[in-house]
PDB file of C-alpha atoms in Angstrom:
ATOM      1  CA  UNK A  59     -24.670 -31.428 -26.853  1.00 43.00           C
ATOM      2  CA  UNK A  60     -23.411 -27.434 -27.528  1.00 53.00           C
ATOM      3  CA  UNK A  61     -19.949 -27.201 -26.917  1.00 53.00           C
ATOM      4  CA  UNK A  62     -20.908 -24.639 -23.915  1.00 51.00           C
ATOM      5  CA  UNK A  63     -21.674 -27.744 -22.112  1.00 50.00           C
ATOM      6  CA  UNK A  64     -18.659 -29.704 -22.747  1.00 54.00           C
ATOM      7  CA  UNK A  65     -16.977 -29.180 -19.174  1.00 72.00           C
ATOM      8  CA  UNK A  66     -13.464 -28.531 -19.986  1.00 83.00           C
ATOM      9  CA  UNK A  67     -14.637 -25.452 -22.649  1.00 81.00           C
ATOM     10  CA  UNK A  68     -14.771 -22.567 -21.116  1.00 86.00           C
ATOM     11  CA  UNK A  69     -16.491 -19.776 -22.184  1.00 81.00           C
ATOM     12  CA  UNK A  70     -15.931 -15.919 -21.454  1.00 77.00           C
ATOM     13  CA  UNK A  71     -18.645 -13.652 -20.546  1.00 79.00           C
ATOM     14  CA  UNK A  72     -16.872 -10.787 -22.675  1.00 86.00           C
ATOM     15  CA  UNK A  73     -15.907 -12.938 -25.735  1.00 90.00           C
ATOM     16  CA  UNK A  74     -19.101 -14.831 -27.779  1.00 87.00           C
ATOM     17  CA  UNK A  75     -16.371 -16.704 -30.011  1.00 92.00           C
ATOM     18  CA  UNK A  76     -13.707 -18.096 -27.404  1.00 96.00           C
ATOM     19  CA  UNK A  77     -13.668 -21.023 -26.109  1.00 96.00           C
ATOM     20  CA  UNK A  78     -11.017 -22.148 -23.474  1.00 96.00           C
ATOM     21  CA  UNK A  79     -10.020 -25.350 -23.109  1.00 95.00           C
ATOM     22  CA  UNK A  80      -9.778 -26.066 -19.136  1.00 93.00           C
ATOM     23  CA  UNK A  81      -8.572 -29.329 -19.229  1.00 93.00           C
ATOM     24  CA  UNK A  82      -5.936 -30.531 -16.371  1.00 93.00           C
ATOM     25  CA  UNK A  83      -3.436 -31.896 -18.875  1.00 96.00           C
ATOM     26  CA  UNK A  84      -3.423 -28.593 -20.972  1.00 96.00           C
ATOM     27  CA  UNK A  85      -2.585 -26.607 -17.726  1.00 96.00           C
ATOM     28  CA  UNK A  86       0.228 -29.077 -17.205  1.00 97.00           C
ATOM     29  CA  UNK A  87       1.361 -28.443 -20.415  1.00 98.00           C
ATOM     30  CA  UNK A  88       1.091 -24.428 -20.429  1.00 98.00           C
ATOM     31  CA  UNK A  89       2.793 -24.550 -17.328  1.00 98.00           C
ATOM     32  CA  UNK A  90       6.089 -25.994 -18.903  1.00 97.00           C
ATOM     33  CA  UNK A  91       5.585 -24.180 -22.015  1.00 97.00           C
ATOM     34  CA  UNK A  92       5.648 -20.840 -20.535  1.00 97.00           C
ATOM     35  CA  UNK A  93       8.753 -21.823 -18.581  1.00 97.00           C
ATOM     36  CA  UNK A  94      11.679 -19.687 -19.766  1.00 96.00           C
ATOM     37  CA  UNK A  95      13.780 -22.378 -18.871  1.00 96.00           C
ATOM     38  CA  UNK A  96      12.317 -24.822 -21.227  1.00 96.00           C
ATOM     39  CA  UNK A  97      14.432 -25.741 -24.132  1.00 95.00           C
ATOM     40  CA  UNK A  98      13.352 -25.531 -28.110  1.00 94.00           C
ATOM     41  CA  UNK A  99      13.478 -29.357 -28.390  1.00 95.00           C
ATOM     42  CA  UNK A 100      11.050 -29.646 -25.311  1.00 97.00           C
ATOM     43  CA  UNK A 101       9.530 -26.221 -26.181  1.00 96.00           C
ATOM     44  CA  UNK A 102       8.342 -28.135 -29.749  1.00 96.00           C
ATOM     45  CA  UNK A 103       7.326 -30.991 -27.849  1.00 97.00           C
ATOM     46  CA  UNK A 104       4.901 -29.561 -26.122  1.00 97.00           C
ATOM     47  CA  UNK A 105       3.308 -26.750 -28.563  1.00 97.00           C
ATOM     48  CA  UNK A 106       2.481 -30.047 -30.803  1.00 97.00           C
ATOM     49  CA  UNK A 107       0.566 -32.282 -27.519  1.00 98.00           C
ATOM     50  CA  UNK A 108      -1.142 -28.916 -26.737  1.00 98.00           C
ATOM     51  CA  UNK A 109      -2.394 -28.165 -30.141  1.00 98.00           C
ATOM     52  CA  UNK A 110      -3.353 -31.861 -30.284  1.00 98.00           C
ATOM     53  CA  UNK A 111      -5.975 -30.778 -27.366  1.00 97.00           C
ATOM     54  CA  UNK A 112      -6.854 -27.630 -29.066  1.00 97.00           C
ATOM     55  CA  UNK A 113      -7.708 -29.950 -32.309  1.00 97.00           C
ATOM     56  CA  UNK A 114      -9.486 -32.427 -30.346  1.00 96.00           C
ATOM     57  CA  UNK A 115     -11.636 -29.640 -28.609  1.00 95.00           C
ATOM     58  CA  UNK A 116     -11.903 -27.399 -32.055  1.00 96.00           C
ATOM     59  CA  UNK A 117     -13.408 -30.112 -34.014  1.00 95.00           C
ATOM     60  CA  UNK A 118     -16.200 -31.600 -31.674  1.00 91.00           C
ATOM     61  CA  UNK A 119     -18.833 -29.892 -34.034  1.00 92.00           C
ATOM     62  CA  UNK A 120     -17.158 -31.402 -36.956  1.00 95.00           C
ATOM     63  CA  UNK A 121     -20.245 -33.430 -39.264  1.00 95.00           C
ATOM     64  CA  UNK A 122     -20.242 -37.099 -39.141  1.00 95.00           C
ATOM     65  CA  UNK A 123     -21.559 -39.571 -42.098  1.00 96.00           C
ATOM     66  CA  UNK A 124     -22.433 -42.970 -41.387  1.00 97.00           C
ATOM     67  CA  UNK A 125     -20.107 -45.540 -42.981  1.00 97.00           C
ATOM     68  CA  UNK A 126     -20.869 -49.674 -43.137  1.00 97.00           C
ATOM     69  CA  UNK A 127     -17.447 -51.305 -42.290  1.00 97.00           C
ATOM     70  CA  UNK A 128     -16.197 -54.625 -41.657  1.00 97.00           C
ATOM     71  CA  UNK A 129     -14.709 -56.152 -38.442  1.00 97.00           C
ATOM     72  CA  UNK A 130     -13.022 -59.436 -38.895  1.00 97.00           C
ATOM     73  CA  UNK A 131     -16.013 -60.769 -37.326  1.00 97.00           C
ATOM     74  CA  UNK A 132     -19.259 -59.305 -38.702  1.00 97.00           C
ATOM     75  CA  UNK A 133     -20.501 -55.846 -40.237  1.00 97.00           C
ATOM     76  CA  UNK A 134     -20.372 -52.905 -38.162  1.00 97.00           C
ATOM     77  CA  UNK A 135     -22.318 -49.017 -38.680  1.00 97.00           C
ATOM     78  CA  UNK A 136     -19.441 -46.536 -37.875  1.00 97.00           C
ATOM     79  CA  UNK A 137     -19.063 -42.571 -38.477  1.00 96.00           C
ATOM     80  CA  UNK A 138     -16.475 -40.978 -40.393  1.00 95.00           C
ATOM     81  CA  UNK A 139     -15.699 -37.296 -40.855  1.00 95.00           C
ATOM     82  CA  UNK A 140     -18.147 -35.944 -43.139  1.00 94.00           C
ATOM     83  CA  UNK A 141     -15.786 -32.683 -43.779  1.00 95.00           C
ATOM     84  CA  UNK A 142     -12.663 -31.328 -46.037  1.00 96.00           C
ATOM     85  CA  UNK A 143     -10.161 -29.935 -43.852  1.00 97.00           C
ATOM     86  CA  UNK A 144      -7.366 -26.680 -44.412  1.00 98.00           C
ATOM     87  CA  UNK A 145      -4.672 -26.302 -42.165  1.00 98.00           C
ATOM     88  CA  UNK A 146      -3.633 -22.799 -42.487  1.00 98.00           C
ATOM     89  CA  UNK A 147      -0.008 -21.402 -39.972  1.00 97.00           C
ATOM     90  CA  UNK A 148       0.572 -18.165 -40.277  1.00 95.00           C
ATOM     91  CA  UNK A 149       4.321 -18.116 -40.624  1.00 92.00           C
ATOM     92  CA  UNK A 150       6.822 -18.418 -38.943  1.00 87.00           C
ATOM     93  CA  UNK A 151       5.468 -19.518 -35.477  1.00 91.00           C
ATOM     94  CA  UNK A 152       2.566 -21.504 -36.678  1.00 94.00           C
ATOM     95  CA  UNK A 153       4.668 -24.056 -38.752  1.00 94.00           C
ATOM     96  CA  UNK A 154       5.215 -25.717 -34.717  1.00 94.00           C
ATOM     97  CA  UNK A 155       1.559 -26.306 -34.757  1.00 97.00           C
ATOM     98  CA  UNK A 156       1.220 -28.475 -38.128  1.00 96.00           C
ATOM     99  CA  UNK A 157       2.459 -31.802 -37.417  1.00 96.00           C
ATOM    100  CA  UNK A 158      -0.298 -32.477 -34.847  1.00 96.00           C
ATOM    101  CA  UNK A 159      -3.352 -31.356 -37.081  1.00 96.00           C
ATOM    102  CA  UNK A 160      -2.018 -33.722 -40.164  1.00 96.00           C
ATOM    103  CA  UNK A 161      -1.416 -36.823 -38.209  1.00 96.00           C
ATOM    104  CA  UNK A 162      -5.378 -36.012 -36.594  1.00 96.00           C
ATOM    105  CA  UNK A 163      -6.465 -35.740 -40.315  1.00 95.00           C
ATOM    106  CA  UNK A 164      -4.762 -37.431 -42.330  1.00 91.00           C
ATOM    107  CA  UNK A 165      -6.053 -36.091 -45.546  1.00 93.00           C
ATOM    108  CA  UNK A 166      -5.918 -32.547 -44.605  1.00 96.00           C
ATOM    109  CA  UNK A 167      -4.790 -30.079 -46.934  1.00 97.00           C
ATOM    110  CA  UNK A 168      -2.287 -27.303 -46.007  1.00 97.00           C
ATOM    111  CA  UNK A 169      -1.903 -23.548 -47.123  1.00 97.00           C
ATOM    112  CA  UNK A 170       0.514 -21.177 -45.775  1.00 96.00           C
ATOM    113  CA  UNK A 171       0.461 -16.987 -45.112  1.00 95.00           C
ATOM    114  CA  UNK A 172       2.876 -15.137 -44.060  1.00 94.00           C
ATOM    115  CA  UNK A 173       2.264 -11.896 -42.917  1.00 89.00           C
ATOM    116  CA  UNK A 174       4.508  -8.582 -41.791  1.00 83.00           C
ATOM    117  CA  UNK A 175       3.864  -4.627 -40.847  1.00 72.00           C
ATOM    118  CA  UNK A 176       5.161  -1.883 -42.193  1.00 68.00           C
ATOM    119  CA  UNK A 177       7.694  -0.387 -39.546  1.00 61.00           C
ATOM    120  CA  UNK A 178       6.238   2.688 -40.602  1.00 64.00           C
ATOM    121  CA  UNK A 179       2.802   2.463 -40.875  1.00 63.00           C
ATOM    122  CA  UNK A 180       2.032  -0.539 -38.876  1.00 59.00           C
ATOM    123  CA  UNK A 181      -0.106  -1.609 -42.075  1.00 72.00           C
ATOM    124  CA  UNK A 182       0.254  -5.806 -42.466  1.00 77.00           C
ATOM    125  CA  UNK A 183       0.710  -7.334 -45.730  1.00 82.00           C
ATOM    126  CA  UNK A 184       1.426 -10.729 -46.772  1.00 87.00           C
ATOM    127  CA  UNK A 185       4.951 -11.837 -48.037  1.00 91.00           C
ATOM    128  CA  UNK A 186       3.740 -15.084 -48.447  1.00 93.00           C
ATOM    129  CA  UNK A 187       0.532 -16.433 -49.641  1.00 92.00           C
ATOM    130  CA  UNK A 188      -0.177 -19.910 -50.796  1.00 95.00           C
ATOM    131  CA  UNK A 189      -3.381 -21.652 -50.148  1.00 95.00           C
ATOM    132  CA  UNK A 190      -5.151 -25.432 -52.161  1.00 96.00           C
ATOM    133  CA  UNK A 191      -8.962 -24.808 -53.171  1.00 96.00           C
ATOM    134  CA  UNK A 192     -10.928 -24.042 -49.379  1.00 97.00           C
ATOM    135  CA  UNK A 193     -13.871 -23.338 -51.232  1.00 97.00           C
ATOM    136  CA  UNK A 194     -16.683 -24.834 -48.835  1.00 97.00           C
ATOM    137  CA  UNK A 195     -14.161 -26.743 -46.550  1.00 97.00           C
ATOM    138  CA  UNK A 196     -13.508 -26.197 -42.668  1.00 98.00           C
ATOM    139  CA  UNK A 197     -10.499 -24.092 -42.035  1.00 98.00           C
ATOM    140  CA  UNK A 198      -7.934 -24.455 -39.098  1.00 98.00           C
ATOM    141  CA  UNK A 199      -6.139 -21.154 -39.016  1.00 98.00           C
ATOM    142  CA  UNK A 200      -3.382 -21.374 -36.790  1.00 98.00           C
ATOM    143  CA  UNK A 201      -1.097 -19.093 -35.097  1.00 96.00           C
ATOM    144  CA  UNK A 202       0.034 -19.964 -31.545  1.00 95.00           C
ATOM    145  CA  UNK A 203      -0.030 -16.089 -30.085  1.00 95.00           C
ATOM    146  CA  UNK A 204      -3.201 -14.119 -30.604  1.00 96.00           C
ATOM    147  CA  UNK A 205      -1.515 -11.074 -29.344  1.00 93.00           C
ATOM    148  CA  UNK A 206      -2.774  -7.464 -31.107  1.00 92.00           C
ATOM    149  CA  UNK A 207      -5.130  -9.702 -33.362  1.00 93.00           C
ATOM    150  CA  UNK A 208      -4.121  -7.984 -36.543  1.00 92.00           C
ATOM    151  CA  UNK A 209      -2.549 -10.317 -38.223  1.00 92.00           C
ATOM    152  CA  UNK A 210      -4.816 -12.790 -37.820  1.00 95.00           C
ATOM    153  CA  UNK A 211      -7.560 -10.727 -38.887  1.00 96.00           C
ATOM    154  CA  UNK A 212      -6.009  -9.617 -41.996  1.00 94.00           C
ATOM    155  CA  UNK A 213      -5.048 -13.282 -42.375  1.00 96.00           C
ATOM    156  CA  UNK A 214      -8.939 -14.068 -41.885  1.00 97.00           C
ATOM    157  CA  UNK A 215      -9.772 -11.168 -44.278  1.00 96.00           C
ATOM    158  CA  UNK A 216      -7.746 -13.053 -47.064  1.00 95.00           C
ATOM    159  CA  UNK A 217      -8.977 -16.668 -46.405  1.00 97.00           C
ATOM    160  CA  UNK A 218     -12.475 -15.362 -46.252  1.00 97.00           C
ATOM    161  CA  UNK A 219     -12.279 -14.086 -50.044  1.00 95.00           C
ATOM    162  CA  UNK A 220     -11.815 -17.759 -51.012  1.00 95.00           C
ATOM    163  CA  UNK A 221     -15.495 -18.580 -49.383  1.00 97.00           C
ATOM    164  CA  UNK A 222     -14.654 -21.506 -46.944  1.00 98.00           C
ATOM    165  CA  UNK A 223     -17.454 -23.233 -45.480  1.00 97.00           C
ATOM    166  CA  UNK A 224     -15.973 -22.473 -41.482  1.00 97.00           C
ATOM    167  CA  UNK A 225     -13.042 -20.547 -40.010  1.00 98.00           C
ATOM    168  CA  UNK A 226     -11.911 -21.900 -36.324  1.00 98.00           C
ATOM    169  CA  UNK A 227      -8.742 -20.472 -35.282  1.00 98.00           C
ATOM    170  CA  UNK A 228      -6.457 -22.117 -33.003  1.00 98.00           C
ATOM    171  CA  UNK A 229      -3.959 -19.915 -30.468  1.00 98.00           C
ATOM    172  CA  UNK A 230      -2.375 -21.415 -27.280  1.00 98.00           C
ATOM    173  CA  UNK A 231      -2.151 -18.081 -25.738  1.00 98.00           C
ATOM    174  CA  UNK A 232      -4.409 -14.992 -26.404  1.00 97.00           C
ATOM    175  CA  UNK A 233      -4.485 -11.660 -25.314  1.00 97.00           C
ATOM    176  CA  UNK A 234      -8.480 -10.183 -24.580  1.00 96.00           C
ATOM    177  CA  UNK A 235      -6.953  -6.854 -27.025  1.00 96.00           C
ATOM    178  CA  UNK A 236      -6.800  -9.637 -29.801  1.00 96.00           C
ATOM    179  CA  UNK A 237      -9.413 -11.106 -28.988  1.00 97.00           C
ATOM    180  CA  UNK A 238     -11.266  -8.419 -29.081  1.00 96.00           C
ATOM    181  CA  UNK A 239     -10.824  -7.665 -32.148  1.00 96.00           C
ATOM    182  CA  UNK A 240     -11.156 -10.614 -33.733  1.00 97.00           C
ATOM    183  CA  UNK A 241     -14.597 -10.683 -32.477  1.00 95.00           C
ATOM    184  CA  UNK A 242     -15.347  -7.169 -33.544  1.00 96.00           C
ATOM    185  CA  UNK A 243     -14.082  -7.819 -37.528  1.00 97.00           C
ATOM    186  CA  UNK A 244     -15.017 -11.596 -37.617  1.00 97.00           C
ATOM    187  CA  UNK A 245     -17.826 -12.593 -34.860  1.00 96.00           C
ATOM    188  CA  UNK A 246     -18.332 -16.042 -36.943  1.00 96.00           C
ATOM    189  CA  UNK A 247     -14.612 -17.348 -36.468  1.00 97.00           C
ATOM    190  CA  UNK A 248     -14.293 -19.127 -33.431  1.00 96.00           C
ATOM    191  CA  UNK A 249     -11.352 -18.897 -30.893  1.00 97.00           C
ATOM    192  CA  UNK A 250      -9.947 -22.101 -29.146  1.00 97.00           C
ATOM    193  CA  UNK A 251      -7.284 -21.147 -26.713  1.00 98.00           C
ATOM    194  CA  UNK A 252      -5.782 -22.794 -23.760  1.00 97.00           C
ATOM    195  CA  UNK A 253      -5.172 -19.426 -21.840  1.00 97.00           C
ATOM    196  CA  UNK A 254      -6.661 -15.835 -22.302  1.00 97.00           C
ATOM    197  CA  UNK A 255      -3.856 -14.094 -20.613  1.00 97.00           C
ATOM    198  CA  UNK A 256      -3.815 -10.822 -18.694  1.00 96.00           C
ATOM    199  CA  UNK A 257      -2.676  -8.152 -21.535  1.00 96.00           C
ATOM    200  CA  UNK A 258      -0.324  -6.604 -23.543  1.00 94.00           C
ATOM    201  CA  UNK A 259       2.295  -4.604 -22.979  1.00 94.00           C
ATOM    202  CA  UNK A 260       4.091  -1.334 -24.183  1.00 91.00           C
ATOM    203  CA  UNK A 261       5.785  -3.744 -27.169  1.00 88.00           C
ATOM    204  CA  UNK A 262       3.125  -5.619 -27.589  1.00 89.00           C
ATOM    205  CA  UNK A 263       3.619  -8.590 -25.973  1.00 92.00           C
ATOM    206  CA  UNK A 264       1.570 -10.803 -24.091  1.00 96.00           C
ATOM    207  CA  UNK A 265       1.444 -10.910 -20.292  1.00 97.00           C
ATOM    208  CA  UNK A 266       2.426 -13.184 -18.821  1.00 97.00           C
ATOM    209  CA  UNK A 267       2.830 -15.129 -22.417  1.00 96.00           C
ATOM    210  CA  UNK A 268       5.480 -17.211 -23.018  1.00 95.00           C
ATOM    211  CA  UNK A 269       8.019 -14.827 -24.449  1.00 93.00           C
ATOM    212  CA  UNK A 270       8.583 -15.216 -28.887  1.00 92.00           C
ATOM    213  CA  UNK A 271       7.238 -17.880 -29.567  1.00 92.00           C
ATOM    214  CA  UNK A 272       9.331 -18.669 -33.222  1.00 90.00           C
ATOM    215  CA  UNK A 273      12.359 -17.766 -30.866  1.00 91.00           C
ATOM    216  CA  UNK A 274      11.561 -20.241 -28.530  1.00 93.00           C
ATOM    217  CA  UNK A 275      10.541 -23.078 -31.492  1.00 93.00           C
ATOM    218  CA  UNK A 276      13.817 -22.199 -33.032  1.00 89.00           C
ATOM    219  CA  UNK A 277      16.454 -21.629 -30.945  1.00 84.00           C
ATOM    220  CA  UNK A 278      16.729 -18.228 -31.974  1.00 81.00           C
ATOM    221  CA  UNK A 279      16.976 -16.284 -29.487  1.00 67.00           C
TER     222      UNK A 279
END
């Protein structure tokens, strides 16, 4: 079964590589999220059940293996994972979306990039950039606001250079100018959202979004 048949994936006729997940309990979820009332504690509650769905949803096409176990009864022919897994946040506001992928795979590996513009010339760069060996392996990159998409695709542009075998990105909310171009730069990386809001605006923000999202992890706002 494709994933475009799955019937809480959405797909969007203007975007080949997003996939919305339109499940009940994610709405739920967003709903309280983007509440500006919502406190940090609650606020990290919730970013880690909804990138649990995201997860769940973003690794359906993940290869199985067959595997001969035990029950304490008789012999039984099971599936594991048949893939080697990065987790990859783009600081600061990604770090809130960790915990959830490492306690779905255990064994995952984690790499970190942090990434600012130039007041200036509105030209990223990395501050921070630590990754293990993703050399063939599948590749969660995670940051929780796909807003302008350029950090994220500079991000991609750097974790492509270490030749992973798959890229799937994980934002709660995205913005179709980030999307956008994200799908212009990197048409293989998939997109697994739970809402592609309305826009940006004049600062860049998205609309209706859910405000800063490391401010509202943090408590610093």
């Amino acid at each position: 079964m494709k994933m475009e048949n799955f019937n809480f994936l959405l797909k969007d006729e203007k975007f080949d590589n997003l996939y919305i997940v339109n499940h009940p309990l994610m709405k739920h979820l967003l709903t309280h999220l983007r509440d500006k009332n919502t406190k940090p504690a609650l606020f990290r509650t919730i970013t880690k059940k909804i990138t649990t769905l995201l997860s769940i949803f973003a690794s359906y096409e993940l290869s199985l293996q067959k595997s001969i176990r035990e029950t304490p009864l008789e012999s039984f022919e099971g599936y594991i994972i048949n893939e080697q897994i990065v987790a990859i946040p783009i600081l600061r506001a990604g770090l809130g979306m960790i915990d959830p992928i490492c306690d779905l795979f255990p064994e995952v590996s984690v790499g970190y990039v942090g990434i600012q513009r130039d007041h200036e010339t509105a030209i990223p760069h990395e501050y921070y950039y630590k990754l293990p060996d993703i050399k063939n392996k599948v590749v969660f990159l995670l940051d929780p606001m796909l807003a302008t998409g350029g950090s994220a695709s500079y991000a991609i542009n750097l974790i492509k250079s270490e030749k992973p075998k798959k890229i799937i990105m994980l934002a709660i909310v995205s913005a179709p100018e980030g999307v956008s171009l994200i799908n212009k730069n990197h048409p293989e990386v998939q997109i697994f959202t739970a809402s592609l809001d309305r826009e940006l605006n004049f600062k860049k923000y998205i609309l209706p979004g859910l405000g800063d999202m490391g401010d509202r992890l943090y408590g610093t706002i």
